[in-house]
Amino acid sequence: MRITVKRKAFLEEIPRVVEELVKEYGVLLKSVTIEEDEKGCYTIWATYESSTS
């Protein structure tokens, strides 16, 4: 089963947030999508494969 999590960050925080996601989910991480809102804040969507069915 695929699960998507959401993280909020400012531009300068994006590398750290993505690094944390990679460390947390490792090879189970399937995609990372970054969207900017009208206020200049970013939403990071990370989809990973759950190891349990």
Short mmCIF file of N, CA and C in Angstrom, two decimals:
data_model
loop_
_atom_site.label_atom_id
_atom_site.label_comp_id
_atom_site.label_asym_id
_atom_site.label_seq_id
_atom_site.Cartn_x
_atom_site.Cartn_y
_atom_site.Cartn_z
N MET A 1 0.84 -1.16 0.00
CA MET A 1 0.00 0.00 0.00
C MET A 1 0.89 1.24 0.00
N ARG A 2 0.52 2.23 -0.81
CA ARG A 2 1.27 3.49 -0.85
C ARG A 2 0.63 4.50 0.08
N ILE A 3 1.50 5.21 0.80
CA ILE A 3 1.05 6.22 1.75
C ILE A 3 1.76 7.53 1.41
N THR A 4 1.02 8.63 1.50
CA THR A 4 1.59 9.95 1.23
C THR A 4 1.56 10.77 2.51
N VAL A 5 2.70 11.39 2.83
CA VAL A 5 2.80 12.26 3.99
C VAL A 5 3.07 13.68 3.51
N LYS A 6 2.72 14.64 4.34
CA LYS A 6 2.84 16.05 3.99
C LYS A 6 3.74 16.75 5.00
N ARG A 7 4.67 17.55 4.51
CA ARG A 7 5.53 18.37 5.36
C ARG A 7 5.49 19.80 4.83
N LYS A 8 5.53 20.78 5.71
CA LYS A 8 5.58 22.18 5.32
C LYS A 8 6.99 22.71 5.58
N ALA A 9 7.47 23.61 4.72
CA ALA A 9 8.82 24.15 4.89
C ALA A 9 8.97 25.45 4.12
N PHE A 10 9.92 26.27 4.57
CA PHE A 10 10.34 27.43 3.80
C PHE A 10 11.42 26.97 2.83
N LEU A 11 11.70 27.77 1.83
CA LEU A 11 12.64 27.41 0.76
C LEU A 11 13.97 26.90 1.31
N GLU A 12 14.54 27.59 2.28
CA GLU A 12 15.86 27.20 2.79
C GLU A 12 15.82 25.91 3.60
N GLU A 13 14.64 25.45 4.00
CA GLU A 13 14.51 24.22 4.78
C GLU A 13 14.27 22.98 3.93
N ILE A 14 13.96 23.16 2.65
CA ILE A 14 13.61 22.03 1.78
C ILE A 14 14.69 20.94 1.75
N PRO A 15 15.98 21.27 1.55
CA PRO A 15 16.99 20.20 1.52
C PRO A 15 17.02 19.35 2.80
N ARG A 16 16.89 20.00 3.96
CA ARG A 16 16.89 19.27 5.23
C ARG A 16 15.67 18.36 5.35
N VAL A 17 14.50 18.87 4.96
CA VAL A 17 13.28 18.07 5.05
C VAL A 17 13.35 16.87 4.12
N VAL A 18 13.82 17.06 2.91
CA VAL A 18 13.94 15.95 1.96
C VAL A 18 14.96 14.93 2.47
N GLU A 19 16.07 15.40 3.02
CA GLU A 19 17.07 14.49 3.59
C GLU A 19 16.47 13.65 4.72
N GLU A 20 15.67 14.28 5.58
CA GLU A 20 15.02 13.55 6.67
C GLU A 20 14.06 12.49 6.12
N LEU A 21 13.32 12.83 5.07
CA LEU A 21 12.40 11.86 4.46
C LEU A 21 13.16 10.67 3.89
N VAL A 22 14.28 10.94 3.23
CA VAL A 22 15.09 9.85 2.66
C VAL A 22 15.62 8.96 3.76
N LYS A 23 16.11 9.56 4.84
CA LYS A 23 16.62 8.76 5.97
C LYS A 23 15.51 7.94 6.62
N GLU A 24 14.32 8.53 6.75
CA GLU A 24 13.21 7.86 7.42
C GLU A 24 12.63 6.71 6.60
N TYR A 25 12.45 6.92 5.29
CA TYR A 25 11.77 5.92 4.46
C TYR A 25 12.70 5.12 3.56
N GLY A 26 13.91 5.60 3.33
CA GLY A 26 14.91 4.85 2.55
C GLY A 26 14.39 4.39 1.21
N VAL A 27 14.62 3.12 0.91
CA VAL A 27 14.25 2.57 -0.40
C VAL A 27 12.74 2.46 -0.57
N LEU A 28 11.98 2.62 0.49
CA LEU A 28 10.51 2.58 0.38
C LEU A 28 9.95 3.87 -0.20
N LEU A 29 10.75 4.95 -0.20
CA LEU A 29 10.33 6.24 -0.74
C LEU A 29 10.17 6.15 -2.25
N LYS A 30 8.99 6.48 -2.75
CA LYS A 30 8.71 6.35 -4.18
C LYS A 30 8.73 7.68 -4.91
N SER A 31 8.26 8.76 -4.26
CA SER A 31 8.27 10.07 -4.93
C SER A 31 8.23 11.19 -3.92
N VAL A 32 8.77 12.33 -4.34
CA VAL A 32 8.73 13.55 -3.55
C VAL A 32 8.27 14.66 -4.49
N THR A 33 7.23 15.38 -4.09
CA THR A 33 6.70 16.49 -4.88
C THR A 33 6.71 17.73 -4.01
N ILE A 34 7.17 18.84 -4.59
CA ILE A 34 7.26 20.09 -3.85
C ILE A 34 6.39 21.12 -4.55
N GLU A 35 5.48 21.74 -3.76
CA GLU A 35 4.57 22.76 -4.29
C GLU A 35 4.72 24.04 -3.49
N GLU A 36 4.73 25.18 -4.20
CA GLU A 36 4.82 26.48 -3.53
C GLU A 36 3.42 27.07 -3.42
N ASP A 37 3.09 27.65 -2.25
CA ASP A 37 1.80 28.31 -2.11
C ASP A 37 1.95 29.81 -2.36
N GLU A 38 0.85 30.53 -2.29
CA GLU A 38 0.86 31.95 -2.62
C GLU A 38 1.64 32.80 -1.60
N LYS A 39 1.91 32.25 -0.43
CA LYS A 39 2.64 32.99 0.61
C LYS A 39 4.14 32.68 0.60
N GLY A 40 4.60 31.86 -0.32
CA GLY A 40 6.02 31.53 -0.40
C GLY A 40 6.44 30.38 0.50
N CYS A 41 5.48 29.67 1.04
CA CYS A 41 5.77 28.48 1.84
C CYS A 41 5.64 27.26 0.92
N TYR A 42 6.33 26.19 1.25
CA TYR A 42 6.33 25.02 0.39
C TYR A 42 5.72 23.82 1.10
N THR A 43 4.97 23.04 0.34
CA THR A 43 4.43 21.78 0.83
C THR A 43 5.19 20.67 0.14
N ILE A 44 5.70 19.75 0.93
CA ILE A 44 6.46 18.62 0.40
C ILE A 44 5.62 17.37 0.61
N TRP A 45 5.24 16.73 -0.49
CA TRP A 45 4.47 15.50 -0.46
C TRP A 45 5.43 14.35 -0.72
N ALA A 46 5.47 13.39 0.19
CA ALA A 46 6.35 12.23 0.03
C ALA A 46 5.50 10.97 0.03
N THR A 47 5.63 10.18 -1.01
CA THR A 47 4.89 8.93 -1.13
C THR A 47 5.87 7.78 -0.93
N TYR A 48 5.46 6.84 -0.08
CA TYR A 48 6.31 5.69 0.17
C TYR A 48 5.47 4.42 0.19
N GLU A 49 6.13 3.32 0.00
CA GLU A 49 5.49 2.01 0.00
C GLU A 49 5.50 1.48 1.44
N SER A 50 4.32 1.21 1.96
CA SER A 50 4.23 0.68 3.32
C SER A 50 4.72 -0.76 3.33
N SER A 51 5.50 -1.10 4.34
CA SER A 51 6.04 -2.46 4.41
C SER A 51 5.00 -3.45 4.94
N THR A 52 3.86 -2.95 5.44
CA THR A 52 2.78 -3.83 5.90
C THR A 52 1.60 -3.69 4.96
N SER A 53 0.91 -4.77 4.74
CA SER A 53 -0.23 -4.74 3.81
C SER A 53 -1.51 -4.43 4.52
#
